[in-house]
Coordinates of C-alpha atoms in Angstrom, one line a residue:
Chain A
X312 CA 0.1 -0.2 0.3
X313 CA 1.7 3.2 -0.9
X314 CA 0.0 5.7 1.0
X315 CA -0.2 6.0 4.7
X316 CA -2.8 4.5 6.5
X317 CA -5.3 7.3 8.3
X318 CA -5.0 7.8 11.6
X319 CA -6.5 5.5 14.2
X320 CA -9.4 8.5 15.7
X321 CA -10.6 8.8 11.9
X322 CA -11.4 5.5 11.7
X323 CA -12.8 5.1 15.1
X324 CA -15.0 8.2 14.3
X325 CA -16.1 6.9 11.0
X326 CA -16.8 3.4 12.7
X327 CA -19.0 5.0 15.6
X328 CA -21.1 6.9 12.7
X329 CA -21.9 3.8 11.2
X330 CA -22.9 2.1 14.7
X331 CA -24.8 5.2 15.4
X332 CA -26.3 4.9 11.8
X333 CA -27.6 1.5 12.1
X334 CA -28.7 2.1 16.0
X335 CA -30.4 5.4 14.5
X336 CA -32.0 3.5 11.5
X337 CA -33.3 0.5 13.7
X338 CA -35.0 2.9 16.2
X339 CA -36.6 4.7 13.2
X340 CA -37.7 1.4 11.9
X341 CA -39.3 0.7 15.7
X342 CA -40.7 4.4 15.5
X343 CA -41.9 4.0 12.2
X344 CA -43.4 0.2 11.4
X345 CA -44.5 -0.5 14.8
X346 CA -47.2 -2.9 13.3
X347 CA -44.2 -5.1 11.4
X348 CA -41.4 -5.8 14.2
X349 CA -42.0 -9.4 13.5
X350 CA -40.7 -8.9 9.9
X351 CA -37.9 -6.7 11.1
X352 CA -36.6 -8.9 13.4
X353 CA -36.8 -11.7 10.7
X354 CA -34.8 -8.7 8.6
X355 CA -32.1 -8.3 11.4
X356 CA -31.9 -12.4 12.0
X357 CA -30.9 -12.6 8.3
X358 CA -28.4 -9.7 8.4
X359 CA -26.7 -11.7 10.8
X360 CA -26.8 -14.7 8.6
X361 CA -25.3 -12.5 5.6
X362 CA -22.5 -10.5 8.0
X363 CA -21.4 -14.2 8.2
X364 CA -21.6 -15.0 5.0
X365 CA -19.6 -12.1 4.1
X366 CA -17.0 -13.4 6.4
X367 CA -16.0 -16.1 4.6
X368 CA -16.6 -14.8 0.5
X369 CA -16.1 -11.7 1.1
X370 CA -13.2 -11.6 3.3
X371 CA -11.9 -15.2 2.5
X372 CA -12.8 -15.8 -0.7
X373 CA -14.9 -19.1 -0.3
X374 CA -17.5 -19.4 -2.3
X375 CA -20.1 -20.6 -0.5
X376 CA -23.8 -22.4 -1.1
X377 CA -24.4 -23.3 2.5
X378 CA -24.4 -21.1 5.1
X379 CA -28.1 -21.7 6.2
X380 CA -25.9 -24.7 7.6
X381 CA -24.7 -22.5 10.6
X382 CA -27.5 -20.7 10.6
X383 CA -30.4 -23.5 11.1
X384 CA -27.9 -25.1 13.4
X385 CA -27.6 -21.9 16.2
X386 CA -31.5 -22.3 15.2
X387 CA -31.7 -25.9 16.7
X388 CA -29.8 -25.6 19.1
X389 CA -31.2 -22.4 20.7
X390 CA -35.0 -24.5 20.2
X391 CA -34.1 -27.5 21.7
X392 CA -31.9 -26.1 24.8
X393 CA -35.0 -23.3 25.0
X394 CA -37.8 -26.1 25.1
X395 CA -35.1 -28.3 27.8
X396 CA -35.9 -25.4 29.9
X397 CA -32.4 -23.3 29.7
X398 CA -34.8 -20.5 28.2
X399 CA -32.9 -17.1 29.5
X400 CA -32.6 -15.4 25.9
X401 CA -29.1 -14.2 26.2
X402 CA -27.7 -17.5 27.3
X403 CA -29.9 -18.9 24.1
X404 CA -27.8 -16.8 21.5
X405 CA -25.1 -17.9 22.9
X406 CA -25.7 -21.4 23.0
X407 CA -26.8 -20.7 19.3
X408 CA -23.2 -18.9 18.8
X409 CA -21.3 -21.9 20.1
X410 CA -23.1 -24.6 18.0
X411 CA -22.6 -22.2 14.7
X412 CA -18.9 -21.8 15.8
X413 CA -18.7 -26.0 16.1
X414 CA -20.7 -26.3 13.0
X415 CA -18.1 -23.6 11.2
X416 CA -15.4 -25.6 12.5
X417 CA -16.9 -28.7 10.6
X418 CA -17.6 -27.3 7.6
X419 CA -14.9 -25.3 7.5
X420 CA -12.5 -28.9 7.8
X421 CA -14.9 -30.7 5.1
X422 CA -15.1 -27.2 3.0
X423 CA -11.2 -26.4 2.7
X424 CA -10.0 -29.6 1.5
X425 CA -11.3 -28.6 -2.0
X426 CA -11.3 -25.5 -3.8
X427 CA -13.4 -23.9 -6.4
X428 CA -15.9 -25.8 -8.0
X429 CA -16.0 -28.9 -5.8
X430 CA -15.6 -26.7 -2.5
X431 CA -18.9 -24.9 -3.7
X432 CA -20.7 -28.1 -4.3
X433 CA -19.9 -29.6 -0.9
X434 CA -21.2 -26.1 1.0
X435 CA -24.3 -27.1 -0.8
X436 CA -23.9 -31.0 0.0
X437 CA -23.6 -30.0 3.7
X438 CA -26.0 -27.9 4.0
X439 CA -28.6 -30.4 2.1
X440 CA -27.6 -33.5 4.4
X441 CA -28.2 -31.4 7.3
X442 CA -31.3 -30.3 6.0
X443 CA -32.8 -34.7 5.3
X444 CA -31.1 -35.3 8.7
X445 CA -32.7 -32.3 11.1
X446 CA -35.7 -33.8 8.8
X447 CA -35.2 -37.6 9.6
X448 CA -34.3 -36.9 13.7
X449 CA -37.9 -36.0 14.4
X450 CA -37.7 -36.8 18.0
X451 CA -34.8 -34.2 18.4
X452 CA -35.9 -31.4 15.7
X453 CA -39.7 -32.0 15.3
X454 CA -38.6 -33.1 11.5
X455 CA -41.0 -31.4 9.2
X456 CA -43.2 -29.8 11.9
X457 CA -39.9 -28.4 13.1
X458 CA -40.4 -27.4 16.8
X459 CA -42.8 -24.6 18.5
X460 CA -43.9 -23.5 21.7
X461 CA -40.5 -22.1 22.5
X462 CA -41.2 -19.5 25.5
X463 CA -38.0 -17.9 25.9
X464 CA -37.6 -15.8 29.8
X465 CA -38.1 -12.3 30.0
X466 CA -34.4 -10.5 29.6
X467 CA -33.1 -9.7 31.9
X468 CA -35.6 -11.1 34.2
X469 CA -37.4 -7.6 33.8
X470 CA -38.3 -7.2 29.2
X471 CA -40.9 -10.0 29.0
X472 CA -40.9 -11.0 24.6
X473 CA -45.2 -9.7 23.9
X474 CA -46.7 -10.3 21.3
X475 CA -45.6 -7.2 19.5
X476 CA -41.9 -8.1 18.9
X477 CA -40.9 -5.2 20.6
X478 CA -38.6 -6.8 23.1
X479 CA -37.2 -9.4 20.7
X480 CA -36.7 -6.2 18.4
X481 CA -35.1 -4.0 20.3
X482 CA -32.9 -7.5 21.9
X483 CA -32.0 -8.0 18.3
X484 CA -31.1 -4.8 17.4
X485 CA -28.9 -4.6 20.0
X486 CA -27.2 -8.1 19.2
X487 CA -27.0 -6.6 16.0
X488 CA -25.0 -3.5 16.8
X489 CA -22.9 -5.8 19.4
X490 CA -21.9 -7.6 16.7
X491 CA -21.1 -5.3 13.7
X492 CA -19.0 -3.8 16.6
X493 CA -17.0 -6.9 17.1
X494 CA -16.5 -7.8 13.5
X495 CA -15.4 -4.5 12.1
X496 CA -12.6 -5.1 15.0
X497 CA -12.1 -8.5 13.7
X498 CA -12.1 -8.1 10.1
X499 CA -9.6 -4.8 10.8
X500 CA -7.2 -7.0 13.4
X501 CA -4.1 -8.6 11.9
X502 CA -5.9 -11.7 11.6
X503 CA -8.3 -10.1 9.5
X504 CA -5.9 -8.8 7.1
X505 CA -4.3 -12.1 6.5
X506 CA -7.8 -13.4 5.9
X507 CA -7.9 -10.6 3.4
X508 CA -4.5 -11.1 2.0
X509 CA -5.1 -15.0 1.6
X510 CA -8.3 -14.1 -0.8
X511 CA -6.1 -11.8 -2.9
X512 CA -3.1 -14.2 -3.3
X513 CA -2.5 -17.1 -1.4
X514 CA 1.0 -17.7 -3.1
X515 CA 2.6 -14.7 -1.1
X516 CA 0.4 -15.4 2.3
X517 CA 2.0 -18.9 2.2
X518 CA 5.8 -17.2 1.4
X519 CA 5.7 -15.2 4.5
X520 CA 5.4 -18.4 6.4
X521 CA 1.5 -18.3 7.2
X522 CA -0.4 -21.7 7.0
X523 CA -3.8 -21.2 5.2
X524 CA -5.7 -23.9 6.8
X525 CA -5.8 -22.7 10.4
X526 CA -6.4 -19.1 9.5
X527 CA -9.4 -19.5 7.0
X528 CA -10.8 -22.6 10.2
X529 CA -11.0 -19.6 12.3
X530 CA -12.8 -17.4 10.1
X531 CA -15.5 -20.1 9.3
X532 CA -15.9 -20.6 13.6
X533 CA -16.0 -17.1 13.8
X534 CA -18.8 -16.9 11.1
X535 CA -20.6 -19.8 12.7
X536 CA -21.1 -17.8 15.5
X537 CA -22.4 -15.0 14.0
X538 CA -24.9 -17.4 11.6
X539 CA -25.5 -19.2 14.8
X540 CA -26.6 -16.2 16.8
X541 CA -29.1 -14.9 13.9
X542 CA -30.1 -18.5 14.4
X543 CA -30.9 -18.2 17.9
X544 CA -32.2 -14.9 17.5
X545 CA -34.2 -16.1 15.1
X546 CA -36.0 -19.0 17.1
X547 CA -36.6 -16.7 20.1
X548 CA -38.5 -13.7 18.3
X549 CA -40.5 -16.6 16.5
X550 CA -41.0 -18.9 18.9
X551 CA -41.0 -21.5 16.4
X552 CA -37.6 -23.2 14.4
X553 CA -38.5 -25.1 11.0
X554 CA -36.7 -26.8 8.4
X555 CA -36.4 -24.0 6.0
X556 CA -33.6 -22.1 8.7
X557 CA -31.0 -24.8 7.6
X558 CA -32.1 -25.1 3.9
X559 CA -30.4 -24.4 0.6
X560 CA -32.5 -21.9 -0.3
X561 CA -31.5 -19.5 2.8
X562 CA -28.3 -20.0 1.7
X563 CA -28.7 -19.3 -1.8
X564 CA -30.9 -15.9 -0.9
X565 CA -28.4 -14.6 1.6
X566 CA -25.6 -15.2 -1.2
X567 CA -27.7 -12.8 -3.8
X568 CA -28.2 -10.3 -0.4
X569 CA -24.8 -10.7 -0.1
X570 CA -23.8 -9.9 -4.3
X571 CA -26.4 -6.9 -4.0
X572 CA -25.1 -4.9 -1.3
X573 CA -21.5 -5.5 -2.4
X574 CA -19.0 -8.0 -1.0
X575 CA -16.0 -7.7 1.6
X576 CA -18.2 -4.7 3.1
X577 CA -19.7 -5.0 6.3
X578 CA -21.9 -2.5 5.3
X579 CA -22.4 -4.2 2.3
X580 CA -24.2 -6.9 4.0
X581 CA -26.6 -4.7 5.5
X582 CA -27.8 -3.1 2.8
X583 CA -27.8 -5.6 0.4
X584 CA -29.9 -7.2 3.5
X585 CA -32.3 -4.3 4.0
X586 CA -33.1 -3.4 0.1
X587 CA -33.1 -7.1 -0.3
X588 CA -35.7 -8.5 2.3
X589 CA -37.7 -4.7 2.1
X590 CA -38.7 -6.0 -2.0
X591 CA -39.0 -9.1 -1.4
X592 CA -41.8 -8.4 1.4
X593 CA -43.3 -6.3 -0.6
X594 CA -43.7 -7.9 -4.0
X595 CA -43.2 -11.5 -3.4
X596 CA -46.7 -10.7 -1.5
X597 CA -48.0 -10.1 -5.0
X598 CA -46.6 -13.1 -7.0
X599 CA -43.9 -14.9 -6.0
X600 CA -42.8 -15.5 -9.9
X601 CA -42.9 -12.3 -10.6
X602 CA -40.2 -11.7 -7.7
X603 CA -38.1 -14.5 -9.3
X604 CA -37.8 -12.6 -12.2
X605 CA -37.0 -9.6 -10.9
X606 CA -34.2 -10.5 -8.6
X607 CA -33.2 -12.4 -11.5
X608 CA -32.8 -9.5 -13.8
X609 CA -31.4 -7.3 -10.7
X610 CA -28.6 -10.0 -10.5
X611 CA -28.0 -10.2 -14.1
X612 CA -27.5 -6.3 -14.2
X613 CA -25.2 -5.9 -10.9
X614 CA -22.9 -8.3 -13.0
X615 CA -23.0 -6.6 -16.0
X616 CA -23.0 -3.3 -14.7
X617 CA -22.1 -2.9 -11.1
X618 CA -19.9 -5.9 -10.0
X619 CA -19.1 -4.3 -7.0
X620 CA -22.6 -4.6 -5.9
X621 CA -24.3 -1.4 -4.2
X622 CA -22.0 -0.3 -1.3
X623 CA -18.6 -0.7 -3.9
X624 CA -20.9 1.1 -6.6
X625 CA -21.7 4.0 -3.9
X626 CA -18.6 3.8 -2.4
X627 CA -16.9 4.7 -5.8
X628 CA -19.5 7.1 -6.6
X629 CA -18.6 9.2 -3.2
X630 CA -14.7 9.3 -4.2
X631 CA -15.5 10.6 -7.6
X632 CA -17.6 13.3 -6.3
X633 CA -15.2 14.3 -3.3
X634 CA -12.7 13.2 -5.6
X635 CA -10.4 11.7 -1.9
X636 CA -7.9 8.8 -3.4
X637 CA -8.9 5.4 -2.4
X638 CA -9.3 3.8 1.2
X639 CA -6.9 1.8 2.1
X640 CA -7.8 -2.1 3.2
X641 CA -10.9 -1.7 1.3
Chain B
X1453 CA -33.6 -60.7 -6.9
X1454 CA -36.0 -59.7 -9.2
X1455 CA -36.4 -56.5 -7.2
X1456 CA -32.4 -55.7 -7.4
X1457 CA -32.8 -55.9 -11.2
X1458 CA -35.4 -53.8 -11.4
X1459 CA -33.9 -51.5 -9.3
X1460 CA -30.8 -51.4 -11.1
X1461 CA -32.5 -50.7 -14.5
X1462 CA -34.0 -48.2 -12.8
X1463 CA -30.8 -46.6 -11.4
X1464 CA -29.1 -47.1 -15.0
X1465 CA -32.0 -45.7 -16.8
X1466 CA -31.9 -42.8 -14.4
X1467 CA -28.0 -42.5 -14.6
X1468 CA -28.4 -42.2 -18.6
X1469 CA -30.9 -39.4 -18.3
X1470 CA -28.8 -37.3 -15.5
X1471 CA -26.1 -38.0 -17.9
X1472 CA -27.8 -36.7 -21.2
X1473 CA -28.3 -33.6 -19.1
X1474 CA -25.3 -32.9 -17.8
X1475 CA -22.7 -34.2 -20.0
X1476 CA -23.0 -30.4 -21.5
X1477 CA -22.8 -28.9 -18.1
X1478 CA -19.9 -30.9 -17.7
X1479 CA -18.2 -29.6 -21.5
X1480 CA -19.2 -25.8 -20.6
X1481 CA -17.4 -26.2 -16.9
X1482 CA -14.3 -27.9 -18.0
X1483 CA -13.2 -26.7 -21.7
X1484 CA -15.6 -23.3 -21.9
X1485 CA -14.5 -22.9 -18.0
X1486 CA -18.0 -21.4 -17.6
X1487 CA -20.1 -22.0 -14.3
X1488 CA -23.8 -22.1 -15.8
X1489 CA -26.3 -22.8 -13.3
X1490 CA -28.5 -21.7 -16.1
X1491 CA -28.3 -25.4 -17.7
X1492 CA -31.0 -27.1 -15.9
X1493 CA -33.3 -24.1 -17.3
X1494 CA -32.5 -24.9 -20.8
X1495 CA -33.3 -28.9 -20.0
X1496 CA -36.8 -27.7 -19.1
X1497 CA -37.2 -25.3 -22.1
X1498 CA -36.7 -27.9 -24.5
X1499 CA -39.2 -30.4 -22.4
X1500 CA -41.7 -27.3 -22.6
X1501 CA -41.5 -27.2 -26.1
X1502 CA -41.6 -31.1 -26.3
X1503 CA -44.9 -31.0 -24.1
X1504 CA -46.0 -27.5 -26.0
X1505 CA -45.6 -29.5 -29.5
X1506 CA -47.0 -32.9 -28.6
X1507 CA -49.7 -31.8 -26.4
X1508 CA -51.2 -28.8 -28.5
X1509 CA -50.1 -29.5 -31.8
X1510 CA -50.1 -33.7 -32.0
X1511 CA -46.7 -34.0 -33.2
X1512 CA -45.0 -37.1 -33.2
X1513 CA -42.0 -38.1 -30.6
X1514 CA -39.6 -37.4 -32.4
X1515 CA -40.6 -34.3 -34.2
X1516 CA -41.3 -33.1 -30.9
X1517 CA -37.7 -33.7 -29.8
X1518 CA -36.3 -32.1 -33.0
X1519 CA -38.2 -29.3 -31.9
X1520 CA -37.4 -29.2 -28.3
X1521 CA -34.0 -29.3 -29.7
X1522 CA -34.1 -26.6 -31.9
X1523 CA -36.1 -24.3 -30.4
X1524 CA -34.0 -24.3 -27.5
X1525 CA -30.7 -24.0 -29.5
X1526 CA -32.4 -20.9 -30.8
X1527 CA -33.1 -19.1 -27.4
X1528 CA -29.6 -20.3 -26.2
X1529 CA -27.1 -18.9 -28.9
X1530 CA -28.5 -14.7 -28.5
X1531 CA -28.0 -14.9 -24.7
X1532 CA -24.5 -16.7 -25.4
X1533 CA -24.0 -13.7 -27.3
X1534 CA -25.4 -10.8 -25.1
X1535 CA -24.7 -12.6 -21.6
X1536 CA -22.4 -15.6 -21.2
X1537 CA -20.0 -13.8 -23.9
X1538 CA -19.4 -11.2 -21.5
X1539 CA -18.2 -13.7 -18.7
X1540 CA -16.2 -15.8 -20.4
X1541 CA -13.2 -14.8 -18.5
X1542 CA -14.6 -14.0 -14.9
X1543 CA -14.2 -15.0 -11.6
X1544 CA -16.5 -18.4 -10.7
X1545 CA -19.0 -16.3 -8.5
X1546 CA -19.6 -13.7 -10.8
X1547 CA -20.5 -16.5 -13.4
X1548 CA -22.9 -18.7 -10.7
X1549 CA -24.6 -15.3 -9.9
X1550 CA -25.4 -14.2 -13.2
X1551 CA -26.6 -17.6 -14.3
X1552 CA -28.5 -18.2 -11.4
X1553 CA -29.9 -14.7 -12.5
X1554 CA -30.8 -16.2 -15.8
X1555 CA -32.6 -19.1 -13.8
X1556 CA -34.6 -17.3 -12.0
X1557 CA -36.1 -14.9 -15.0
X1558 CA -36.4 -18.3 -16.4
X1559 CA -38.7 -19.7 -14.2
X1560 CA -40.6 -16.9 -13.9
X1561 CA -41.5 -16.4 -17.5
X1562 CA -42.2 -19.7 -17.7
X1563 CA -44.6 -19.7 -14.8
X1564 CA -46.4 -16.8 -16.9
X1565 CA -46.4 -18.2 -20.5
X1566 CA -47.3 -21.9 -19.3
X1567 CA -48.8 -21.5 -15.7
X1568 CA -47.7 -23.3 -12.7
X1569 CA -48.8 -26.9 -13.5
X1570 CA -46.6 -30.2 -14.2
X1571 CA -46.6 -31.0 -18.0
X1572 CA -46.1 -34.3 -19.0
X1573 CA -45.0 -35.4 -22.3
X1574 CA -47.0 -38.2 -23.9
X1575 CA -44.5 -41.1 -25.0
X1576 CA -45.4 -42.7 -28.3
X1577 CA -47.2 -46.4 -28.2
X1578 CA -43.5 -47.7 -29.2
X1579 CA -42.0 -46.9 -25.9
X1580 CA -44.9 -47.3 -23.6
X1581 CA -45.0 -50.7 -23.8
X1582 CA -42.8 -53.3 -22.1
X1583 CA -40.0 -54.6 -24.5
X1584 CA -38.7 -58.2 -23.6
X1585 CA -35.3 -58.7 -23.8
X1586 CA -35.7 -62.6 -23.2
X1587 CA -34.6 -62.8 -19.7
X1588 CA -36.5 -59.8 -18.8
X1589 CA -38.5 -57.0 -20.1
X1590 CA -38.1 -53.2 -19.5
X1591 CA -40.2 -50.6 -20.6
X1592 CA -39.4 -49.5 -24.0
X1593 CA -38.6 -45.9 -22.9
X1594 CA -36.1 -47.1 -20.1
X1595 CA -34.7 -49.0 -22.6
X1596 CA -34.5 -45.8 -25.6
X1597 CA -33.0 -43.9 -22.3
X1598 CA -30.3 -45.9 -22.0
X1599 CA -28.9 -46.3 -25.4
X1600 CA -29.8 -42.7 -26.3
X1601 CA -26.9 -42.3 -23.4
X1602 CA -24.7 -44.6 -24.6
X1603 CA -24.9 -43.0 -28.0
X1604 CA -24.5 -39.5 -26.7
X1605 CA -21.7 -40.7 -25.0
X1606 CA -20.1 -42.3 -27.9
X1607 CA -20.4 -39.6 -30.6
X1608 CA -19.2 -36.8 -28.0
X1609 CA -15.9 -39.0 -27.3
X1610 CA -15.5 -39.4 -31.3
X1611 CA -16.4 -35.5 -31.6
X1612 CA -14.2 -34.0 -28.8
X1613 CA -11.0 -36.8 -29.8
X1614 CA -11.4 -37.8 -33.3
X1615 CA -12.8 -34.7 -35.4
X1616 CA -11.6 -31.2 -36.7
X1617 CA -13.6 -29.5 -34.6
X1618 CA -12.7 -31.7 -31.6
X1619 CA -9.0 -30.3 -32.1
X1620 CA -9.8 -26.6 -32.9
X1621 CA -12.0 -26.7 -29.3
X1622 CA -9.7 -28.1 -27.4
X1623 CA -6.7 -25.7 -28.6
X1624 CA -9.2 -23.1 -28.0
X1625 CA -9.4 -24.3 -24.5
X1626 CA -5.7 -24.5 -23.8
X1627 CA -4.7 -21.2 -25.3
X1628 CA -7.1 -18.9 -26.6
X1629 CA -4.7 -16.5 -27.8
X1630 CA -2.3 -18.7 -29.3
X1631 CA -5.2 -20.7 -31.2
X1632 CA -6.7 -17.3 -33.0
X1633 CA -3.3 -16.6 -34.2
X1634 CA -3.0 -19.9 -36.1
X1635 CA -6.2 -19.0 -37.5
X1636 CA -9.4 -20.9 -35.2
X1637 CA -12.1 -18.4 -34.8
X1638 CA -11.9 -19.4 -31.3
X1639 CA -16.0 -17.4 -30.6
X1640 CA -17.1 -19.6 -33.3
X1641 CA -16.1 -22.6 -31.4
X1642 CA -17.4 -21.4 -28.3
X1643 CA -21.0 -20.6 -30.0
X1644 CA -20.8 -23.8 -31.7
X1645 CA -19.6 -25.6 -28.1
X1646 CA -22.0 -23.8 -26.3
X1647 CA -24.9 -24.8 -28.7
X1648 CA -24.4 -28.4 -28.6
X1649 CA -24.2 -28.4 -25.2
X1650 CA -28.0 -26.8 -25.1
X1651 CA -29.0 -28.9 -27.6
X1652 CA -28.1 -32.0 -25.4
X1653 CA -29.6 -30.0 -22.2
X1654 CA -32.7 -29.9 -24.4
X1655 CA -32.5 -33.4 -25.6
X1656 CA -31.9 -35.0 -22.2
X1657 CA -34.8 -32.3 -20.6
X1658 CA -37.3 -34.1 -23.4
X1659 CA -36.0 -38.1 -22.4
X1660 CA -35.8 -37.5 -18.6
X1661 CA -39.4 -35.9 -17.9
X1662 CA -40.3 -39.2 -16.8
X1663 CA -37.4 -38.8 -13.6
X1664 CA -37.4 -35.2 -13.7
X1665 CA -40.9 -34.1 -14.4
X1666 CA -41.5 -30.7 -16.2
X1667 CA -42.4 -27.8 -13.9
X1668 CA -41.8 -24.5 -14.2
X1669 CA -39.0 -25.1 -10.5
X1670 CA -37.7 -28.0 -12.4
X1671 CA -34.2 -25.4 -13.5
X1672 CA -34.3 -24.6 -9.6
X1673 CA -35.3 -27.9 -8.0
X1674 CA -32.7 -30.3 -10.1
X1675 CA -29.7 -27.1 -10.6
X1676 CA -28.2 -28.4 -7.7
X1677 CA -28.5 -32.5 -9.0
X1678 CA -26.8 -31.3 -12.1
X1679 CA -23.7 -29.5 -10.8
X1680 CA -23.1 -32.0 -8.0
X1681 CA -23.0 -34.7 -10.7
X1682 CA -20.8 -32.8 -12.7
X1683 CA -18.5 -31.7 -10.2
X1684 CA -18.4 -35.5 -8.7
X1685 CA -17.4 -36.6 -12.2
X1686 CA -14.5 -34.3 -12.9
X1687 CA -15.5 -31.2 -15.0
X1688 CA -14.8 -31.6 -18.8
X1689 CA -14.4 -35.6 -18.6
X1690 CA -16.5 -37.4 -20.4
X1691 CA -15.9 -40.8 -19.0
X1692 CA -15.9 -38.9 -15.7
X1693 CA -19.6 -37.6 -16.1
X1694 CA -20.6 -41.0 -17.0
X1695 CA -19.5 -42.7 -13.9
X1696 CA -20.6 -40.0 -11.9
X1697 CA -24.3 -39.9 -13.2
X1698 CA -24.3 -43.8 -12.7
X1699 CA -22.9 -43.8 -9.1
X1700 CA -25.1 -41.6 -7.9
X1701 CA -27.9 -42.4 -9.9
X1702 CA -27.6 -45.4 -8.3
X1703 CA -26.9 -44.4 -4.9
X1704 CA -30.4 -41.7 -5.3
X1705 CA -32.5 -44.7 -6.7
X1706 CA -31.4 -47.1 -4.4
X1707 CA -31.9 -44.8 -1.3
X1708 CA -35.3 -44.0 -2.5
X1709 CA -36.5 -47.6 -3.5
X1710 CA -34.8 -49.1 0.2
X1711 CA -35.0 -46.3 2.5
X1712 CA -37.3 -43.9 1.5
X1713 CA -37.6 -41.8 4.4
X1714 CA -34.2 -40.6 4.5
X1715 CA -34.7 -38.8 1.2
X1716 CA -31.6 -37.1 -0.2
X1717 CA -29.2 -38.1 2.8
X1718 CA -27.1 -40.6 1.1
X1719 CA -26.8 -39.0 -2.0
X1720 CA -25.3 -36.0 -0.3
X1721 CA -23.5 -38.0 2.2
X1722 CA -21.9 -39.7 -1.0
X1723 CA -21.0 -36.7 -2.4
X1724 CA -19.3 -35.2 0.3
X1725 CA -17.1 -38.5 0.7
X1726 CA -16.3 -38.6 -3.2
X1727 CA -15.0 -35.0 -3.0
X1728 CA -13.5 -35.3 -0.4
X1729 CA -11.8 -38.5 -1.5
X1730 CA -10.7 -36.9 -4.6
X1731 CA -11.2 -33.0 -5.1
X1732 CA -10.9 -32.6 -8.5
X1733 CA -13.6 -35.2 -8.8
X1734 CA -13.7 -39.0 -10.1
X1735 CA -11.5 -37.7 -13.4
X1736 CA -11.6 -34.4 -13.7
X1737 CA -7.6 -32.9 -14.6
X1738 CA -5.5 -30.8 -12.9
X1739 CA -6.6 -27.1 -13.4

């Protein structure tokens, strides 16, 4: 990198501004759409899934169409724990994170054996395998009926999860802000830089004496923890866990959202999720097939005209307008 | 014993139907290096055209197949010029996303034009009845699929390994600038190979409709299966694709007969084991 990195205070200031923006947008949603809090909570939980996918695809350069495996593992772990009597919401999120991280380790260990297309196929095979397993092990997972009747205890013993989902939404929003801040730290750490380096030029990183496998495996575990938290949040908020939480469809949708937003940027993941889910919420209600045609056309257009996604294109436009040099570490 | 034989026959026919559809994908992925997730969408278009021709216009099975292949290729060639040509040397993820996008569009439009219901392809009398092989009888349609699969495998091998076009194709794949310098029109070669792959997918979509019924979600539902089969076989290898189709077809059919509750569990377990053991597929070439 030729130019000097910006001073730390500027970086921290921008991060704080970003977090404040998420909090402000989240609270605005709370006040503006009091009737759609369930949908907004789902949006937050899917945001966590897309953020976790960004860690794998955007920062490590591993294509995965199986991220739903990690999300579903978190959802089922939290659901099973809740039915077993462990009903503290914070504990449930931690259980979801742990289950996601463990699944991430296993998934990474398998997926990192291959490269390119076989790697992608492994990710699909893993999520399909877990889907069938969750369907078959109906004594634990409820099979195709899923788990229902989860009753998480009030948050901190005070805020009960009410019918309108107010507590669940604010709980989810706080979780998202915490995770986002944590991931900012992770992606900027030397470890995050090594991951980025492995994406850009694996040969050069290995020439530095760094082995790729343990680094990428660690990122898989972190990604699993984040996705698992998203799954746990959806289990707590909707009080049901279904087979759709561990499916190829949710994995493929997450990838589409990430691409729409722009991969390799944490805020890109959020932008993509919000745009995709908001549009889906409106259009798919009219006709699911029109929705598919539209998503398809948008994907083709992005690949042809905005290969870096919306956030990348926005950054580019902002840079052209302000005539700033490209930011390092992007 | 009889059950084992009929499972084996079904598995063989299903594997061959998979092969006819997937071999085109294997060639585009292995030789042209394009991850074409819309391949299944073209098989589906073929199926729709055949169904439309035979049910609405009372055309025969042979005419239906010919029309399906011709029609699908006519749809695919402009797409190759407009879309695929721009992603030939882009990353796998880019190719994946654009072709998923194309698949979504095809599904949406198909449903708009033909409605959400299942479309059947009527079989001619000769293929609808069982045929006696001496030691046992097999449904005529299954025999037809098996024979077609073998013919496609042999024909393709001959085309790629023994003809001038095959030489041009392999040269264009190995080193496109050098092939161009030698006077090979690589764009034409790519367009022809793409058309060939799409024609095969349409053919497979029609003859395989008994196993993979034609409906709007066809392209998405079997996309994963096709991708998995090609990757297990090793992209670009004709014997590899044949082996993968027969192996995975056998596992899938046997699993469904004997342990229907488990769905696709054994199919995907086998995929994970094979890809872990052979990261480039059964007979894939080093990249």
